[in-house]
CSV table of C-alpha atoms in Angstrom, one decimal:
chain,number,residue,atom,x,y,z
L,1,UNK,CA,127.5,139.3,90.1
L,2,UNK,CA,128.6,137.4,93.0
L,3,UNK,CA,126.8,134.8,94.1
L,4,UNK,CA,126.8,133.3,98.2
L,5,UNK,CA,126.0,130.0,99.0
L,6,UNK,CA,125.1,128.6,102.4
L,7,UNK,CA,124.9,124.7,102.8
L,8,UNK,CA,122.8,123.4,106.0
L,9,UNK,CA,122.4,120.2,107.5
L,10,UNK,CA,119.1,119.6,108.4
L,11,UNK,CA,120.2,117.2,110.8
L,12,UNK,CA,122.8,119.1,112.5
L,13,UNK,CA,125.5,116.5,111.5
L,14,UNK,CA,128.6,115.8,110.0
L,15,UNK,CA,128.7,115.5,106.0
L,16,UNK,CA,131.8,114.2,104.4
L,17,UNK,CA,132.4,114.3,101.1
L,18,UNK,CA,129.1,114.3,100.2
L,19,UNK,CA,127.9,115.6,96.5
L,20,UNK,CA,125.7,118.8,97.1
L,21,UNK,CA,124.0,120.6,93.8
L,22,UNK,CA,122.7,123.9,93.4
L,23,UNK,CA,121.5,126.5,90.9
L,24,UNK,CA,122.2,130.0,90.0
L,25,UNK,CA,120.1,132.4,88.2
L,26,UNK,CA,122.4,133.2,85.5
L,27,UNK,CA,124.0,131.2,82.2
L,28,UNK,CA,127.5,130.6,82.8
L,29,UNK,CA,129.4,129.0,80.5
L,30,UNK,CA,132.7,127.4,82.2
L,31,UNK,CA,132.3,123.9,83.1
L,32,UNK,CA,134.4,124.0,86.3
L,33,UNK,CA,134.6,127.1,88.5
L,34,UNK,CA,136.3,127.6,92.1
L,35,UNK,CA,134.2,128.5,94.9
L,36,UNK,CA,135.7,129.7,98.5
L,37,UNK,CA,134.4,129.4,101.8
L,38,UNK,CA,134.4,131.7,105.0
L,39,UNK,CA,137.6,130.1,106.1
L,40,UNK,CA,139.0,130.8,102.6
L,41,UNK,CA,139.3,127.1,101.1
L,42,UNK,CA,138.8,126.4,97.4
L,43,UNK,CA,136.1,124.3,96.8
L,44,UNK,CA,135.8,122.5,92.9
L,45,UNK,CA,132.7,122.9,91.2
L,46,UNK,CA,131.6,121.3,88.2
L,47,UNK,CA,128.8,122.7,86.0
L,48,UNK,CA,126.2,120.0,85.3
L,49,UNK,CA,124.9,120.0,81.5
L,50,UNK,CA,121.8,117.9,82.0
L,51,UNK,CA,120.3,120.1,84.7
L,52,UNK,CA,121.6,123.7,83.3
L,53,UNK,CA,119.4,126.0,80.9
L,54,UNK,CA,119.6,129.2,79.1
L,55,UNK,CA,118.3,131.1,82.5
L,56,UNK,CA,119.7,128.8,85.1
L,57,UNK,CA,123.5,127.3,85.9
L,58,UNK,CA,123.2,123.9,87.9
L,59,UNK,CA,126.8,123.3,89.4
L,60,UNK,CA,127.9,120.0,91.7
L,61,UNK,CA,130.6,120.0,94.5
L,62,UNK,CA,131.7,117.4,97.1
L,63,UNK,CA,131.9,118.7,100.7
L,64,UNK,CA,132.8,117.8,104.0
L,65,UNK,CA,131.3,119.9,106.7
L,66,UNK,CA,129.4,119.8,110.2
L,67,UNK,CA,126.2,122.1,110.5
L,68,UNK,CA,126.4,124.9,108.1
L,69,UNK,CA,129.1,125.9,105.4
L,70,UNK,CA,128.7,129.2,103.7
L,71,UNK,CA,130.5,130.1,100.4
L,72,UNK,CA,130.6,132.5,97.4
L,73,UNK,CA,131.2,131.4,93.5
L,74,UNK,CA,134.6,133.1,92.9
L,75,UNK,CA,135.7,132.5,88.9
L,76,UNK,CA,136.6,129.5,86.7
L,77,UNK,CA,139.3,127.7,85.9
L,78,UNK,CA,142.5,128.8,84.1
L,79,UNK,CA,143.6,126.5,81.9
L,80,UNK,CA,146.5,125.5,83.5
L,81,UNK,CA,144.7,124.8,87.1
L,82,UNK,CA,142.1,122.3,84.8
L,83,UNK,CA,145.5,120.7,83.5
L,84,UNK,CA,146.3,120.4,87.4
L,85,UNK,CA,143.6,119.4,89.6
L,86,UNK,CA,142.9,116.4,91.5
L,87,UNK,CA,139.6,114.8,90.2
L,88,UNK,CA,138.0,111.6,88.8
L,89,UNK,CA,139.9,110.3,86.1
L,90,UNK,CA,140.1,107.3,83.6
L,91,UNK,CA,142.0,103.9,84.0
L,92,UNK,CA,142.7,101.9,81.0
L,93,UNK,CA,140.3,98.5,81.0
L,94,UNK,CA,140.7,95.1,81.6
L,95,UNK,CA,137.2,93.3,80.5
L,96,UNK,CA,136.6,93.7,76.8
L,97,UNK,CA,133.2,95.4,77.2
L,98,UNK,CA,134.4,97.7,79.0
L,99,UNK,CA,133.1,101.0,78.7
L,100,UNK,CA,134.5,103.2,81.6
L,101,UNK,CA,137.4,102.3,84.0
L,102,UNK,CA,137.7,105.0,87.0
L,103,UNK,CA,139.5,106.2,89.8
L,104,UNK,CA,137.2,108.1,92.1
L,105,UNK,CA,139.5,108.8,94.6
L,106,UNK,CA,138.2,106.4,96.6
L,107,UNK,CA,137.5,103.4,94.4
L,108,UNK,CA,139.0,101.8,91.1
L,109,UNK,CA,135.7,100.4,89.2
L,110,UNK,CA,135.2,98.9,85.8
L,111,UNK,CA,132.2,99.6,84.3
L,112,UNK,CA,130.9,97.0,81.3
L,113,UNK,CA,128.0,96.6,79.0
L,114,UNK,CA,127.7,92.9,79.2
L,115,UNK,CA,128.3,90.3,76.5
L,116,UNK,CA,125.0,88.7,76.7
L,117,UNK,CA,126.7,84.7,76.7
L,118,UNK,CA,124.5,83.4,80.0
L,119,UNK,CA,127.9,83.2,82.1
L,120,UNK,CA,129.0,84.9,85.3
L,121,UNK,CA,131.7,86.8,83.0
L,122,UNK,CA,129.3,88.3,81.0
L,123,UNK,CA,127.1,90.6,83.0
L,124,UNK,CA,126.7,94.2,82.3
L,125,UNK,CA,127.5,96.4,85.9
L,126,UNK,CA,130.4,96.9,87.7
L,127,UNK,CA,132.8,93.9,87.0
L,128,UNK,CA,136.1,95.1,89.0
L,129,UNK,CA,135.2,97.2,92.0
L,130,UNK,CA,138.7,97.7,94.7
L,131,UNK,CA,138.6,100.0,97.5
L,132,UNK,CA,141.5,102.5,97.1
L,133,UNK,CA,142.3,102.7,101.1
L,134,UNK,CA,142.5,98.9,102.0
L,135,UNK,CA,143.1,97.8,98.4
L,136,UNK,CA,141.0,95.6,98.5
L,137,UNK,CA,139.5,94.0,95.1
L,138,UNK,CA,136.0,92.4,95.4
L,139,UNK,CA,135.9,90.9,91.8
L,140,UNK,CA,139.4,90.4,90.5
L,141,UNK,CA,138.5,87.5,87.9
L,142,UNK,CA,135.6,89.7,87.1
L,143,UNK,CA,133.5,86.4,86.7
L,144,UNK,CA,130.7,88.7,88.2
L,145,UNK,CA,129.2,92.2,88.6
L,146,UNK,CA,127.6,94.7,91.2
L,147,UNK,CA,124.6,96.4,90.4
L,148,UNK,CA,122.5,93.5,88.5
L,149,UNK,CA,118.6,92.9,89.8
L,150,UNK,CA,117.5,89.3,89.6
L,151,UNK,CA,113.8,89.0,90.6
L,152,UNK,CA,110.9,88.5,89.4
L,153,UNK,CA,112.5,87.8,86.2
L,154,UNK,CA,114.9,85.3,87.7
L,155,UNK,CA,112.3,83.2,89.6
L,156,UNK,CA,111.5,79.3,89.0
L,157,UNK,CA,107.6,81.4,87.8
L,158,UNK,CA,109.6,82.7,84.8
L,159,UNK,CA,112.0,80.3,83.5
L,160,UNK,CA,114.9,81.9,85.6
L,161,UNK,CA,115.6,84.6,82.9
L,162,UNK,CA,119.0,86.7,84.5
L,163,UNK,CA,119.2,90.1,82.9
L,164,UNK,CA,122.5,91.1,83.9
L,165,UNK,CA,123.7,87.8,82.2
L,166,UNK,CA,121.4,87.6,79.0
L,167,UNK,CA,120.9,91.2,78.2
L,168,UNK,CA,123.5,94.0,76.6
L,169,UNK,CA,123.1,97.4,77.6
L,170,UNK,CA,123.9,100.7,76.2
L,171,UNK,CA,125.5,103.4,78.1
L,172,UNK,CA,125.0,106.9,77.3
L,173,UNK,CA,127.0,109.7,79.3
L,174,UNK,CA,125.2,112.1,80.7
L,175,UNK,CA,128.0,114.0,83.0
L,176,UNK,CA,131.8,113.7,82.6
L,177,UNK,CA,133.9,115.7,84.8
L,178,UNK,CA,136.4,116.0,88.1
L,179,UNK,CA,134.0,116.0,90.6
L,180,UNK,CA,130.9,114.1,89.3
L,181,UNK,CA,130.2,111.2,86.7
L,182,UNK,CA,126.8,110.6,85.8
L,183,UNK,CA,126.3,107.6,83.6
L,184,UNK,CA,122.8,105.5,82.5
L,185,UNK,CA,122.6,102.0,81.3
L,186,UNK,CA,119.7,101.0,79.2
L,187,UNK,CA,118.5,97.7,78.4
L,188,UNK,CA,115.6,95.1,77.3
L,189,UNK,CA,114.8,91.9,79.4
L,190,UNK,CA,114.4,88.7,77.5
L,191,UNK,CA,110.8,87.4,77.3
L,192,UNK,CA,110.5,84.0,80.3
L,193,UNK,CA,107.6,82.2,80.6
L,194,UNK,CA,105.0,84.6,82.1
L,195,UNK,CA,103.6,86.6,79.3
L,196,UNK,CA,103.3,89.4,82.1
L,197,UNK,CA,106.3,90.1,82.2
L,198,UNK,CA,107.5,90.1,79.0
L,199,UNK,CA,108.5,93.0,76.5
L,200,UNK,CA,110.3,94.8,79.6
L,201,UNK,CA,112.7,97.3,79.3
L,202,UNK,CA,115.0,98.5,82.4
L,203,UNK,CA,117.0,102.0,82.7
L,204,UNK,CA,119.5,102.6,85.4
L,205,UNK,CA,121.4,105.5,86.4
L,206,UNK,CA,124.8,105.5,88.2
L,207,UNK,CA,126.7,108.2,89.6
L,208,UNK,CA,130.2,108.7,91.1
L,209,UNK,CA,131.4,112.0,92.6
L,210,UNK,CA,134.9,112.6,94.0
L,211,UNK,CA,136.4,111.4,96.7
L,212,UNK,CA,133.2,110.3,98.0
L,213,UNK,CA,133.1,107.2,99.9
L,214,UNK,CA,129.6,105.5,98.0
L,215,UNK,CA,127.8,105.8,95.1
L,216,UNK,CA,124.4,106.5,94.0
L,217,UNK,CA,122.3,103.9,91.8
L,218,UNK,CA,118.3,104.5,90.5
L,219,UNK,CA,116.6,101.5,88.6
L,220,UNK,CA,113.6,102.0,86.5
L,221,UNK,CA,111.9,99.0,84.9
L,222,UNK,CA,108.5,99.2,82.4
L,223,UNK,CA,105.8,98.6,84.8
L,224,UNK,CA,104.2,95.0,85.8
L,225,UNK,CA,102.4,93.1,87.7
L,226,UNK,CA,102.8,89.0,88.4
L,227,UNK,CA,102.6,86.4,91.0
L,228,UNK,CA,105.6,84.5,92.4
L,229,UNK,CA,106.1,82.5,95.4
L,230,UNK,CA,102.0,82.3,95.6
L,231,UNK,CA,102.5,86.2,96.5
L,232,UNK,CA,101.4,89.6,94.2
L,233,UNK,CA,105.0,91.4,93.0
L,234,UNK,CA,104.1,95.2,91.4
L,235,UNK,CA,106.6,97.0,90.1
L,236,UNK,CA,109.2,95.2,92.8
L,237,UNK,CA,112.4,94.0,91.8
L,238,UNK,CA,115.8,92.7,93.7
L,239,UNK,CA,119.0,93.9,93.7
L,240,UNK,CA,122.2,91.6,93.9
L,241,UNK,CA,125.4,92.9,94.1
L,242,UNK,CA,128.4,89.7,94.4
L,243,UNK,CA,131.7,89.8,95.1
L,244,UNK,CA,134.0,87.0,94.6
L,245,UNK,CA,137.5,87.2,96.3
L,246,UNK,CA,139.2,84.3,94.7
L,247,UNK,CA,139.6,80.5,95.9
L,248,UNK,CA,141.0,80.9,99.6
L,249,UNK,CA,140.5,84.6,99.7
L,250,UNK,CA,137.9,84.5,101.8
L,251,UNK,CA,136.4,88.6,102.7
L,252,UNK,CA,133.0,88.0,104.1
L,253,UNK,CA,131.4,85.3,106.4
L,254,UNK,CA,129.1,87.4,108.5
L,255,UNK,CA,125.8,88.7,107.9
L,256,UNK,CA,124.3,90.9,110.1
L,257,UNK,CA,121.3,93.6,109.8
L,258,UNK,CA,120.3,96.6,111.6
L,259,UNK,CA,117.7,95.6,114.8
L,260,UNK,CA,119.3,92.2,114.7
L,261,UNK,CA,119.0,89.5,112.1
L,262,UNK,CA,116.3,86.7,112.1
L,263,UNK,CA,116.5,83.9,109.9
L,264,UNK,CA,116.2,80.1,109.5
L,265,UNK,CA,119.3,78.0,108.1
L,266,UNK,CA,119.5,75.7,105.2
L,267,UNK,CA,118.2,76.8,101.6
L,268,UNK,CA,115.1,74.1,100.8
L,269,UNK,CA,114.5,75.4,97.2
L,270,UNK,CA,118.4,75.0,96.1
L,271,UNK,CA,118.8,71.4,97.4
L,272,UNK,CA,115.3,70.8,95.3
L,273,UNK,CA,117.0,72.1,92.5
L,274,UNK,CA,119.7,70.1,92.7
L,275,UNK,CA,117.6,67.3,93.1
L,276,UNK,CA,115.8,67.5,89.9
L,277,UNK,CA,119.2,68.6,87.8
L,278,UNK,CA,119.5,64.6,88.7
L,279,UNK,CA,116.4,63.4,88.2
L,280,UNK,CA,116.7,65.1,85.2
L,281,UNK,CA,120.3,63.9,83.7
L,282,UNK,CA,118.9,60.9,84.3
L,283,UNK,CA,115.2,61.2,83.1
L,284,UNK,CA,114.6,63.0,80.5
L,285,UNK,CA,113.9,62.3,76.6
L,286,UNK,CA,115.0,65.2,75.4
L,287,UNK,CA,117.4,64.6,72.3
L,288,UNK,CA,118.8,68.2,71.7
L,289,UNK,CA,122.4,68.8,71.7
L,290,UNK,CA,122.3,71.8,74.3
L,291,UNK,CA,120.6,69.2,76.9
L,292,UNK,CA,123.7,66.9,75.4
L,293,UNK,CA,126.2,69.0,76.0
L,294,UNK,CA,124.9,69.7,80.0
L,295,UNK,CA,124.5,66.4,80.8
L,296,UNK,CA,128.0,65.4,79.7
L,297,UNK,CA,129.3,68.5,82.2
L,298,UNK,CA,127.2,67.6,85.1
L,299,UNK,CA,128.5,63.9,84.7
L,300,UNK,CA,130.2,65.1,87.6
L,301,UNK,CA,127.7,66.8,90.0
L,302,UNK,CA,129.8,67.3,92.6
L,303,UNK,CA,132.4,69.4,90.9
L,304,UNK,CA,130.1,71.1,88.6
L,305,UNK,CA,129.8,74.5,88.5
L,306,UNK,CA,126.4,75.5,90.3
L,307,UNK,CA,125.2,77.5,87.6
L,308,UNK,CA,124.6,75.0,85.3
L,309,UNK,CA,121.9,73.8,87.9
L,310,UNK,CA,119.6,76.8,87.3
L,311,UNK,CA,120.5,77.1,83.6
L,312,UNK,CA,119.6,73.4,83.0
L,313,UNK,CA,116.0,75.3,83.5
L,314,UNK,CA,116.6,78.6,81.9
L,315,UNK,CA,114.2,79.6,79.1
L,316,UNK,CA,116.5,81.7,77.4
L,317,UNK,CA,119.4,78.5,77.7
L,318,UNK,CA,117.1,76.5,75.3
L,319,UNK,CA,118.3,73.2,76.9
L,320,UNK,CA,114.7,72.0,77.5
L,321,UNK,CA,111.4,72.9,76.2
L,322,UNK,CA,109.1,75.0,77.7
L,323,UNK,CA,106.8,72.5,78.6
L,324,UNK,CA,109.3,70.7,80.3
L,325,UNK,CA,110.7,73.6,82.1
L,326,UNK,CA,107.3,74.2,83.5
L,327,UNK,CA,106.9,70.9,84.6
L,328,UNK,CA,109.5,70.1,86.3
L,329,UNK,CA,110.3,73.4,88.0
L,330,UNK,CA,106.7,73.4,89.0
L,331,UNK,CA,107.7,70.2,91.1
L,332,UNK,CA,110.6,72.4,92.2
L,333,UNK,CA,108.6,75.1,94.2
L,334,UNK,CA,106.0,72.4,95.4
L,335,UNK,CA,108.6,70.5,97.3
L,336,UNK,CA,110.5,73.7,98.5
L,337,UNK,CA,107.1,75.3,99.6
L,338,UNK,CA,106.4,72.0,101.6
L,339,UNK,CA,109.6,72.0,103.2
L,340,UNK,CA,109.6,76.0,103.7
L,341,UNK,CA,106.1,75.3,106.0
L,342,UNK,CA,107.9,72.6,108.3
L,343,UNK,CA,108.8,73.4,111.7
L,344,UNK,CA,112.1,71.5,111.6
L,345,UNK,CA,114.2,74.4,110.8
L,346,UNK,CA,113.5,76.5,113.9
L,347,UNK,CA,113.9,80.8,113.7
L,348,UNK,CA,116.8,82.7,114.8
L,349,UNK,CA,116.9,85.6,115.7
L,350,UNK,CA,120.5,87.1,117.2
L,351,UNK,CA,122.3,90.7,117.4
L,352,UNK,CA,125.2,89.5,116.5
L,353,UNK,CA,126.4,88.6,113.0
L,354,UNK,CA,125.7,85.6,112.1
L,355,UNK,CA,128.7,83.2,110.8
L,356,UNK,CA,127.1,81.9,107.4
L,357,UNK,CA,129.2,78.7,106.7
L,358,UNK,CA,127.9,77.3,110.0
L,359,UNK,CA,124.4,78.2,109.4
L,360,UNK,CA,123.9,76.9,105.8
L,361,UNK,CA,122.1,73.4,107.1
């Protein structure tokens, strides 16, 4: 039987190289077939396990088009055109938890599980990610990751647990192929200090197709409900992707946002933190040799590394107890709440992008 496909655009726009499913009635076996359009151009398609059933073939293809594109599913793949074909293949790794290095035709990305040692170079996500057409790499050190999510977990409330630092994942593969890799991370979220949120678990699904210039991410997280910032957070969580170009390889110093961007400069809570990292060096009784070993590297406070300001209060670090933690972070978000309400720092609001190293304080 042949079988015709017609592709609209809803919007009456332009799609390129956008992944577009769809199903036939029928069990077919091949995993990549040829399809050809009106104007007779072969189109890849790639069958998709996860989605396909005794009754029903699922297949994926990436298309560029404007309004409507109609096509028919012609035959599979000889084994010589599989040996052949352009597609999404793999690279060899640089990280040592790496799990997948690919070229999608549009980027180069390392994918890692995450070594679970509380540093930048340990997170699980995307640790390399370079833009084939500028060649551009965002994380050459891979000292830090796209596609981690911070809050509520990683809130002065919680003991600043970080899951894409203190958490290994496992990867399963779910769809491996030319045109379309479908891959989900699962993981568990240390326990912080609000009993709320503890006993968490996290899934999240990525998915890269050929050739097309984004990806596609889901997060789902074991329901909760908590308080931070005096505010109720249900099922809510943040995502932070960074990028780190390198010492004088400065790539982004704008921000900007669609309708214009309003904001206040200055960031009250971090210079509060920094405060107390002091007051604590300085202060506090505690005898362990974790809280030993940070206050010999923030002799220095100046040149220290500015995440051994937040893990100095990290309930998964172990460098203070938890009553101390609570205490003194506690201090933390009064002072940066009081600060927060003062008029001093007026709003902004501008169309154009706004040059962050001048707006900082």
């Amino acid at each position: 039987m042949t079988y015709h496909i017609t592709l609209t655009d809803p919007m009456n726009g332009t799609r390129d190289r956008e992944p577009i499913t769809f199903t036939l009635p029928e069990k077919l076996q091949e995993p990549l077939w040829w399809a050809i359009t009106d104007e007779d151009a072969r189109i890849l398609c790639q069958r998709l396990e996860q989605e396909s059933s005794a009754s029903r073939t699922a297949f994926i293809a990436t298309v560029s088009f404007s309004g409507t594109l109609k096509m028919r599913l012609d035959r599979p793949l000889t084994a010589a055109e599989v040996g052949e074909i352009a597609g999404i293949h793999r690279l060899p790794g640089r990280e040592k938890d790496c799990f997948v290095r690919l070229n999608t035709g549009c980027f180069d990305l390392e994918m890692c599980r995450g070594t679970a040692q509380g540093v930048g170079a340990s997170k699980w996500g995307l640790r390399h990610f370079r833009a084939l057409q500028d060649n551009i790499e965002l994380l050459p050190s891979g000292n830090n990751a796209i596609g981690g999510f911070y809050g509520p977990f990683f809130t002065p409330e919680n003991g600043l647990i970080n899951p894409p630092e203190h958490t290994l994942v496992d990867i399963e593969i779910l769809e491996e192929g030319p045109v379309y890799h479908h891959y989900r991370m699962r993981g568990a979220i240390p326990d912080g200090l609000l009993p709320e949120l503890r006993g968490k678990r996290f899934s999240i699904d990525w998915k890269f197709s050929w050739n097309t210039p984004w990806f596609q991410r889901r997060y789902c997280v074991d329901d909760f409900s908590t308080v931070i910032n005096g505010r109720s957070v249900t099922n809510k969580i943040t995502v932070g992707d960074e990028f780190e170009s390198g010492p004088g390889k400065l790539l982004f110093d704008r921000f900007a946002a669609y309708g214009g961007t309003r904001y206040r400069a200055g960031d009250p809570y971090a210079e509060e933190l920094v405060a107390m990292v002091a007051n604590t060096v300085t202060t506090s009784e505690n005898q362990s040799p974790k809280f030993t070993e940070f206050r010999e590297q923030l002799a220095d406070m100046a040149s220290a590394h500015w995440d051994l300001y937040w893990r100095m209060f990290c309930r998964w670090e172990n460098v203070l107890d938890e009553a101390e933690i609570r205490e003194r972070l506690s201090q933390v978000r009064a002072r940066a709440h009081r600060r927060a309400d003062l008029t001093e720092r007026e709003w902004l609001l501008t169309d154009s992008p706004v040059d962050v190293f001048r707006r900082r304080g």
